[in-house]
Tab-separated table of N, CA and C in Angstrom:
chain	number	residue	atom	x	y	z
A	1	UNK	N	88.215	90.209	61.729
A	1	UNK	CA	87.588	88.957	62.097
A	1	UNK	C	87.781	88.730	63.589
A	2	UNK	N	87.060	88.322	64.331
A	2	UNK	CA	87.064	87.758	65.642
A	2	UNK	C	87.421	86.229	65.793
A	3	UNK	N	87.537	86.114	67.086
A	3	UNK	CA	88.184	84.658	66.939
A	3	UNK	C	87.532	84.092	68.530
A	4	UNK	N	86.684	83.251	68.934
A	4	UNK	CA	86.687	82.735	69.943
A	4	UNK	C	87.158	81.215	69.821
A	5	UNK	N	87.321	80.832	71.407
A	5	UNK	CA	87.499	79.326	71.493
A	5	UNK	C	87.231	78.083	72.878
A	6	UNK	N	86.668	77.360	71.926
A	6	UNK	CA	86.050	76.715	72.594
A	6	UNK	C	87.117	75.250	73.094
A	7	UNK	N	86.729	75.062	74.700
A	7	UNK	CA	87.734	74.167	75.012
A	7	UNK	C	86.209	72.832	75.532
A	8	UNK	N	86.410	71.777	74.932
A	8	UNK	CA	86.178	70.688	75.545
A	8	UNK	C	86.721	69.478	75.802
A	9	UNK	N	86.436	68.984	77.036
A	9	UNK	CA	86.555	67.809	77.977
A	9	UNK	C	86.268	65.997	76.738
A	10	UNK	N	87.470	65.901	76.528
A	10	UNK	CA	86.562	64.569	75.774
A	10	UNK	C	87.426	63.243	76.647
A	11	UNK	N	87.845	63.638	77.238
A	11	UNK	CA	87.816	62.123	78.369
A	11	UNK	C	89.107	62.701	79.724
A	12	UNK	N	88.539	62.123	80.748
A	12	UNK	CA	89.489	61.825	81.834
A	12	UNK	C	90.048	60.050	82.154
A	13	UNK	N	91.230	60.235	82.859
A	13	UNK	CA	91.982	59.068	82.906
A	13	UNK	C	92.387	58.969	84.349
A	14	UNK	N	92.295	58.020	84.909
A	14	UNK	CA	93.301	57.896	86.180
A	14	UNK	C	94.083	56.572	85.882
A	15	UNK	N	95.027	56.506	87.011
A	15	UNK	CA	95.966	55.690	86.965
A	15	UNK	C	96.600	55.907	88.672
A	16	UNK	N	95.298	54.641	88.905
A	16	UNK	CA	95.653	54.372	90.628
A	16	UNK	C	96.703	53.492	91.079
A	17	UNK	N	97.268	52.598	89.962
A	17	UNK	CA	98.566	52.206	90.361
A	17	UNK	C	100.080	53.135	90.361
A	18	UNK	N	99.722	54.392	90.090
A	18	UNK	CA	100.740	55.847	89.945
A	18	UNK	C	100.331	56.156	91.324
A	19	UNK	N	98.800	56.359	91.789
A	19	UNK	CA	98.765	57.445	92.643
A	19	UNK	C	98.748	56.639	93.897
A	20	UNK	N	98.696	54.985	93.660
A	20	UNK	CA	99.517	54.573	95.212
A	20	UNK	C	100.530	54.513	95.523
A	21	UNK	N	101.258	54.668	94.780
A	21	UNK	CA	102.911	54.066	94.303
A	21	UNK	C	103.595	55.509	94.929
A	22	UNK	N	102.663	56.942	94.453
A	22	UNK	CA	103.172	58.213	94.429
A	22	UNK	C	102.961	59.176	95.147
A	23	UNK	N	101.668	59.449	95.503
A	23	UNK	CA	100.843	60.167	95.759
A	23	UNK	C	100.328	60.207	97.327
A	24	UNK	N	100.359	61.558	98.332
A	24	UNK	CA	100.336	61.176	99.622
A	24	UNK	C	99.031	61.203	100.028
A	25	UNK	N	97.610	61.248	99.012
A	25	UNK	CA	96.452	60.168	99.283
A	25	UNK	C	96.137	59.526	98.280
A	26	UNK	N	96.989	58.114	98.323
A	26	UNK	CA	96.971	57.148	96.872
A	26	UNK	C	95.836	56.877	96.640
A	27	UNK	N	94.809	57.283	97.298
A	27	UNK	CA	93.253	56.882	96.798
A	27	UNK	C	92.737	58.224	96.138
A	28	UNK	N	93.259	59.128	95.604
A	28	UNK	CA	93.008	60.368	95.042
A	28	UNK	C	91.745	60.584	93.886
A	29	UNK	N	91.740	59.225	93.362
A	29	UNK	CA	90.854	59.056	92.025
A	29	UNK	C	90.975	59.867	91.258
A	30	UNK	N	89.957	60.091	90.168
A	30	UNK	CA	90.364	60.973	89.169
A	30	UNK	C	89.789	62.409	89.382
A	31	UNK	N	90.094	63.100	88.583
A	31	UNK	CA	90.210	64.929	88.549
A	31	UNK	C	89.182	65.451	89.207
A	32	UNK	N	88.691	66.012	90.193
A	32	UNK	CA	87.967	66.469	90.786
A	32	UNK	C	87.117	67.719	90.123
A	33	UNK	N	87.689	67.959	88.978
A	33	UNK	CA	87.920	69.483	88.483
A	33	UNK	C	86.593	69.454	86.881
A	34	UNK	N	86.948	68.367	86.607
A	34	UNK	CA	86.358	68.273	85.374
A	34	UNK	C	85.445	67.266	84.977
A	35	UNK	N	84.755	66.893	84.212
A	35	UNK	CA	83.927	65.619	83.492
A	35	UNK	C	83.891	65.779	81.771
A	36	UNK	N	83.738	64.218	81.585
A	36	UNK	CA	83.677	64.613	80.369
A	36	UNK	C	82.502	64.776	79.839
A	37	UNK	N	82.719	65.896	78.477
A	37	UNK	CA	82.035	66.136	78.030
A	37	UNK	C	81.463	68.335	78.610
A	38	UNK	N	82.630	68.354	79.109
A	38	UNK	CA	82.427	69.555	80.055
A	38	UNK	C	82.849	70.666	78.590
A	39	UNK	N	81.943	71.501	78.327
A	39	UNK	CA	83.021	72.417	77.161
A	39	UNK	C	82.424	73.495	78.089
A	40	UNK	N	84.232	74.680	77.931
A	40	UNK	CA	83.892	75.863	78.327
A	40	UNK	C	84.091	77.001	76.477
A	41	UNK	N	83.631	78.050	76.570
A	41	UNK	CA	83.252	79.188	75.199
A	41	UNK	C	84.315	80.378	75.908
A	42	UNK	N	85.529	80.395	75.559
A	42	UNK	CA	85.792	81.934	75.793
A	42	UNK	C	86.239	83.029	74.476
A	43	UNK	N	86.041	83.785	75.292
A	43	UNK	CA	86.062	85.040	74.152
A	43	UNK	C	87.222	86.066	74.909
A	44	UNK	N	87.704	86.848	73.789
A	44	UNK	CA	88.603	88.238	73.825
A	44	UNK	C	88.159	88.805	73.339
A	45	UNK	N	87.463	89.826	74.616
A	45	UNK	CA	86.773	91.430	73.674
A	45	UNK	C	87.191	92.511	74.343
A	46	UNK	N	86.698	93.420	74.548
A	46	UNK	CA	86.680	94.686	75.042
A	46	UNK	C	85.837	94.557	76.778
A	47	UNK	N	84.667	93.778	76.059
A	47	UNK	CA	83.722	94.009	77.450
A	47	UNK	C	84.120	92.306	78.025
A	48	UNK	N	84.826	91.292	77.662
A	48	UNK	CA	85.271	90.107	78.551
A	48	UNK	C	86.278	89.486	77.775
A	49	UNK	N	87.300	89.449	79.167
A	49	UNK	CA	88.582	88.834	78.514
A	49	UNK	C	88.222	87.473	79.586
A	50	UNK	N	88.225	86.246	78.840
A	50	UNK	CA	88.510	85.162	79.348
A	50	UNK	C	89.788	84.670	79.410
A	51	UNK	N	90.607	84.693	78.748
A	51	UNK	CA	92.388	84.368	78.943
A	51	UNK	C	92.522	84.964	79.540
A	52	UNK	N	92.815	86.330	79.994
A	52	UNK	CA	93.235	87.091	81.013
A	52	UNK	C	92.737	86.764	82.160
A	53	UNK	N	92.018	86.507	82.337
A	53	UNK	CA	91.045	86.534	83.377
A	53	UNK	C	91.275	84.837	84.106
A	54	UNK	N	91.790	84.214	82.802
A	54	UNK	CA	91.984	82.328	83.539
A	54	UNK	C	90.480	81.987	83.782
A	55	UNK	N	89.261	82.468	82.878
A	55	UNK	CA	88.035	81.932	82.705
A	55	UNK	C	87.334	82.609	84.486
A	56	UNK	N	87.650	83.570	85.073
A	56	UNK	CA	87.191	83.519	86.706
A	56	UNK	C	86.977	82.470	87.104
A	57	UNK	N	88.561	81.717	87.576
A	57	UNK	CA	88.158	80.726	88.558
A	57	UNK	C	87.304	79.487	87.839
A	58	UNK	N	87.157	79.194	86.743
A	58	UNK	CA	86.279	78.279	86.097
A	58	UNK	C	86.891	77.043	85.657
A	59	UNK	N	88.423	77.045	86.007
A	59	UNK	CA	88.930	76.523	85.228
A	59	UNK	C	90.466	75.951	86.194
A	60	UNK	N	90.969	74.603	86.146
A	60	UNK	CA	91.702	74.161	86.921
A	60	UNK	C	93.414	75.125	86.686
A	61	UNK	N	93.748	75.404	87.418
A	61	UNK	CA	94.928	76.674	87.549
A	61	UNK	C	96.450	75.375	86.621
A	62	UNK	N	96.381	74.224	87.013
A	62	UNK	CA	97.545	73.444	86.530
A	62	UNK	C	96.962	73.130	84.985
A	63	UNK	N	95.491	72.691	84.711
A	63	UNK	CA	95.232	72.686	83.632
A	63	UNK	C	95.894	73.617	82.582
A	64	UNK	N	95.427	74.645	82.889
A	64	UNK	CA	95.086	75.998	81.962
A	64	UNK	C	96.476	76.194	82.007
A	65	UNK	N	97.562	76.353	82.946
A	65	UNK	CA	98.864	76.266	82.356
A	65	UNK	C	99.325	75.210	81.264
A	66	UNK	N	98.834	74.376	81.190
A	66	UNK	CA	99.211	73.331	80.132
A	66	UNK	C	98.822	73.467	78.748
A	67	UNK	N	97.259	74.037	78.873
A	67	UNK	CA	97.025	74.737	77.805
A	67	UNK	C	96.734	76.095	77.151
A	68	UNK	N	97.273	76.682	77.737
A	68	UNK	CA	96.749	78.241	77.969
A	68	UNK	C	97.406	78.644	76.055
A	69	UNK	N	98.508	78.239	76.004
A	69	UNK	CA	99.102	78.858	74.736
A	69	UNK	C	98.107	78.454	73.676
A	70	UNK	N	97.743	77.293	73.331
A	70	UNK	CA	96.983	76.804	72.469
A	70	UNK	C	95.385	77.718	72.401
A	71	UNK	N	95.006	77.869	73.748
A	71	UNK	CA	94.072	79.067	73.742
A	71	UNK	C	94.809	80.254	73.096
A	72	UNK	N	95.394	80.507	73.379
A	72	UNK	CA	95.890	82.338	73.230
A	72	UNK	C	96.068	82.330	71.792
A	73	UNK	N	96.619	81.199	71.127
A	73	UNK	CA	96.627	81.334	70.015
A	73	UNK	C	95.675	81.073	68.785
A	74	UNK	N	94.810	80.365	69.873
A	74	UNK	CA	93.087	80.630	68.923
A	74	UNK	C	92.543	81.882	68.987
A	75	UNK	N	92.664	82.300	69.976
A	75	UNK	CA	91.722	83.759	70.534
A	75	UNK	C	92.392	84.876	69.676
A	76	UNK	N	93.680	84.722	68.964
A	76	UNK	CA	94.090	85.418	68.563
A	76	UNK	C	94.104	85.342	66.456
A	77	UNK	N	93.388	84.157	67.040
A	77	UNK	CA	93.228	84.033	64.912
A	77	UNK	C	94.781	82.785	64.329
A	78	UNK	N	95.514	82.489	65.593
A	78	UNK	CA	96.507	82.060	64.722
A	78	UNK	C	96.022	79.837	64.492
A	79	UNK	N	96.738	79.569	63.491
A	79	UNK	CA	96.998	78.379	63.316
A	79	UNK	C	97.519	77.534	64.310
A	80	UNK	N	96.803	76.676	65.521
A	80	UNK	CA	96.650	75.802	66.621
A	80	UNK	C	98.062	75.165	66.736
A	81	UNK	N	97.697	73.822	65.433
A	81	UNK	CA	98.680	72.943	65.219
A	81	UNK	C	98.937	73.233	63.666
A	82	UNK	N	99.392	73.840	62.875
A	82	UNK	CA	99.624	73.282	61.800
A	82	UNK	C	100.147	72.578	61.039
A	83	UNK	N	100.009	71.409	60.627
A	83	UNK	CA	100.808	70.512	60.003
A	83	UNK	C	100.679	69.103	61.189
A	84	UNK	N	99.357	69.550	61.960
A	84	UNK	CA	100.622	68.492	63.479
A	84	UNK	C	98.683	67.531	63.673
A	85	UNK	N	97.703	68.581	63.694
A	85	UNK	CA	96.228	67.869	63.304
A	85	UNK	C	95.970	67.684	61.969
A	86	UNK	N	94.724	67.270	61.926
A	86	UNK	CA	93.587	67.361	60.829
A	86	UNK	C	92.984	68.506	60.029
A	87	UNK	N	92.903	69.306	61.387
A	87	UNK	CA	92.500	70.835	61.328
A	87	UNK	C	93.435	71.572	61.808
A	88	UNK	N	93.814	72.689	61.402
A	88	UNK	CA	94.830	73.407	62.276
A	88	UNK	C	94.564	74.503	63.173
A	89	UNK	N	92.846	74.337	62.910
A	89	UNK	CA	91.997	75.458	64.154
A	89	UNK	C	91.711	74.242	65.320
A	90	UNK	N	92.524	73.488	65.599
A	90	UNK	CA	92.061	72.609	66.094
A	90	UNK	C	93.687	72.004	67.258
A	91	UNK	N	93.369	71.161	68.795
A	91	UNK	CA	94.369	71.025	69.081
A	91	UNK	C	94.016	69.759	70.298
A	92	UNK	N	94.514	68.868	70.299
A	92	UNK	CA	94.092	67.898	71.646
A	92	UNK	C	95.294	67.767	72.169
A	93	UNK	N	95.056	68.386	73.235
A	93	UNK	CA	95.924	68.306	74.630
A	93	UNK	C	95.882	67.764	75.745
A	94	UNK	N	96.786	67.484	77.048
A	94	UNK	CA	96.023	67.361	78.012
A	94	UNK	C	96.843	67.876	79.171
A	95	UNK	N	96.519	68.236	80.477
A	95	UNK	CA	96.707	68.516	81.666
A	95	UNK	C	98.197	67.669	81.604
A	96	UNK	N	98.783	67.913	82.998
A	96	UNK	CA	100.468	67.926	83.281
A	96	UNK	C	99.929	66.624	84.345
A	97	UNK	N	98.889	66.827	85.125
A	97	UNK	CA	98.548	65.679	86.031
A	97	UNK	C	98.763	64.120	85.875
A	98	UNK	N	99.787	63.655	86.049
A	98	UNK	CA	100.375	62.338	85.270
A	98	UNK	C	99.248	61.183	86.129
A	99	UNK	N	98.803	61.694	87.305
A	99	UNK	CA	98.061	60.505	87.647
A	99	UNK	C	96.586	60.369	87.322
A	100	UNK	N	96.270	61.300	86.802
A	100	UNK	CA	94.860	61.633	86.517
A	100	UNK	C	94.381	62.696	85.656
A	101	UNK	N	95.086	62.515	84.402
A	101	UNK	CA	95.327	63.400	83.433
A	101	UNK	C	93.764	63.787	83.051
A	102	UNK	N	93.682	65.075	82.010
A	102	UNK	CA	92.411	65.335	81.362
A	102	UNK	C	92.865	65.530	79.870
A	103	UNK	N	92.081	64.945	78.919
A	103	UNK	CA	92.169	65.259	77.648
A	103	UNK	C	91.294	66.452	77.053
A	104	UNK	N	91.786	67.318	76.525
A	104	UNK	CA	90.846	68.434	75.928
A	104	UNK	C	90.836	68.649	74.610
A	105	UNK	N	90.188	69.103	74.205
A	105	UNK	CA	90.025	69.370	72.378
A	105	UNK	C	90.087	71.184	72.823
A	106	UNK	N	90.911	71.473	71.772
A	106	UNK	CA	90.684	73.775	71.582
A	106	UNK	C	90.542	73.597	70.575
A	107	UNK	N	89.990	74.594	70.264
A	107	UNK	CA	89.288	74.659	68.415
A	107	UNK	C	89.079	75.988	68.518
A	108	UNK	N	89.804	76.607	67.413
A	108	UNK	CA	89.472	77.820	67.113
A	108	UNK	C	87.786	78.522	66.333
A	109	UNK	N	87.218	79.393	66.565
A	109	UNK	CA	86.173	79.503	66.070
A	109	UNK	C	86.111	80.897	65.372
A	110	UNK	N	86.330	80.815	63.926
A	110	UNK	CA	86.194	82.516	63.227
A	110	UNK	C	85.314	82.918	63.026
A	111	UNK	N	85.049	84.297	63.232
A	111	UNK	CA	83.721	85.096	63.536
A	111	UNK	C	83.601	86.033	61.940
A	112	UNK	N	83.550	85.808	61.427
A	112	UNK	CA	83.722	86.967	60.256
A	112	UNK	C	83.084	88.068	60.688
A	113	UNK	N	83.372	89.419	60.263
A	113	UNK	CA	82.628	90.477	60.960
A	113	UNK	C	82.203	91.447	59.416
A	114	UNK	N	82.715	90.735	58.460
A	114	UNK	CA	82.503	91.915	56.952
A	114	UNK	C	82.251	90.598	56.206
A	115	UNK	N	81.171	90.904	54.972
A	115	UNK	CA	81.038	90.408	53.835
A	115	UNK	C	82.724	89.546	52.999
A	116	UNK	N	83.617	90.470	52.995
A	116	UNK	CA	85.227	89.984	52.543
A	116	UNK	C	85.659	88.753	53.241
A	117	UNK	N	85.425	89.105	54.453
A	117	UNK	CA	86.251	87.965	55.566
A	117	UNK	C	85.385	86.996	55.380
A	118	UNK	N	83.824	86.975	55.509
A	118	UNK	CA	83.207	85.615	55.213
A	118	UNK	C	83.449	85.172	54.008
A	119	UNK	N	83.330	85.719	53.091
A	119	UNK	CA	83.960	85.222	51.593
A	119	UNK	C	85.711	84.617	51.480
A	120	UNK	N	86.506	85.570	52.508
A	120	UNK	CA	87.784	84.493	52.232
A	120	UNK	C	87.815	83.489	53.319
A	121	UNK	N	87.052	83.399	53.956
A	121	UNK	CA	87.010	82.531	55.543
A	121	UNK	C	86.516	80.899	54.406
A	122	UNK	N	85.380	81.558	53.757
A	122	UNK	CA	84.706	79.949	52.653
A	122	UNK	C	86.082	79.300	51.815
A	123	UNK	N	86.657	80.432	51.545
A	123	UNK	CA	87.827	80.024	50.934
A	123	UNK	C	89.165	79.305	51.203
A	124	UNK	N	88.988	79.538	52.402
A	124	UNK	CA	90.339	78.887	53.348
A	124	UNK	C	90.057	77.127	53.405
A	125	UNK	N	91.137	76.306	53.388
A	125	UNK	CA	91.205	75.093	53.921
A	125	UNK	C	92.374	74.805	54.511
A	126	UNK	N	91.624	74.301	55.779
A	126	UNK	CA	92.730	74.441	57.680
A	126	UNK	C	93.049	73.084	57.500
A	127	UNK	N	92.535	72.353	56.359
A	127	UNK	CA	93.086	70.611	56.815
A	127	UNK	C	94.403	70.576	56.530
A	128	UNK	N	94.574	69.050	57.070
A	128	UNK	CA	96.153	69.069	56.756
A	128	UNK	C	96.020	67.288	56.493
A	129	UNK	N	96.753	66.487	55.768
A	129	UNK	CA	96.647	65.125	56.105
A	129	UNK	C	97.781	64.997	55.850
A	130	UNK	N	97.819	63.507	55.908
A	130	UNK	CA	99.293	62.680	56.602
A	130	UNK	C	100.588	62.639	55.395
A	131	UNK	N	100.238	63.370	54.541
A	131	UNK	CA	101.348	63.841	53.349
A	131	UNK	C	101.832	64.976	54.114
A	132	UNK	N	101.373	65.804	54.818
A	132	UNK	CA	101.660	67.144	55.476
A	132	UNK	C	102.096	67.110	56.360
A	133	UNK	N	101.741	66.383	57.016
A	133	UNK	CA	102.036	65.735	58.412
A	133	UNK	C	103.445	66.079	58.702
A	134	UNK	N	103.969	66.840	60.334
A	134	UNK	CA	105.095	67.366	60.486
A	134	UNK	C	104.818	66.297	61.900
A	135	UNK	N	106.271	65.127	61.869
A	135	UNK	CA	106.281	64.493	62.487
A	135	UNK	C	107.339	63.869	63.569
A	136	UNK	N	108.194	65.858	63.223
A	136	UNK	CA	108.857	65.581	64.890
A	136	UNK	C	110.564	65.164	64.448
């Protein structure tokens, strides 16, 4: 089975009473880098590695440290959050940027590549609810 994953943008935040208080141009506003509603598609193949690669440059360098694992571990078929979302191909994170954070959604995406795998892929259920719920 293959595994890609898709990262989207579902909101940015600033917080200009941080970045006057902090920041050595307190008028910084928010993320320069992203918008919402921005989704990037990467894949691990043979002919394009996007994790390796840190998307070429597509992608904010402090971000992608924040979430890079949560990628690697979609791209690789494993369970995001389990026990911790809704879905466990699934993960909302955000950037380290305390003054102007980004929220992202990763979601794993399975590719079945044989008749078997699509048949146990129908079979699988990734939910999890709040009986399951691992809460730290």
């Amino acid at each position: 089975m293959q595994h890609e994953c898709r990262i989207t943008v579902l909101e940015t935040k600033v917080f200009p009473e941080y970045q006057e208080k902090y920041l050595a141009d307190p008028k910084s506003g928010p993320c320069p880098c992203f918008q919402k509603g921005d989704t990037f598609l990467l894949k691990r193949t043979a002919e394009r590695d996007d994790f390796y690669h840190l998307m070429n440059g597509k992608f904010c360098g402090e971000a992608w440290d924040a979430i890079s694992r949560y990628v690697y571990t979609a791209l690789q078929g494993g369970a995001i959050m389990h026990k911790w979302t809704n879905d466990e191909r699934m993960m909302i994170a955000c950037c380290n940027d305390g003054t102007r954070p980004v929220i992202f959604k990763i979601e794993r995406i399975d590719i079945p590549e044989t008749e078997e795998e699509r048949e146990w892929l129908e079979k699988q259920n990734f939910k999890n609810t709040a009986e399951d719920a691992y809460t730290g």
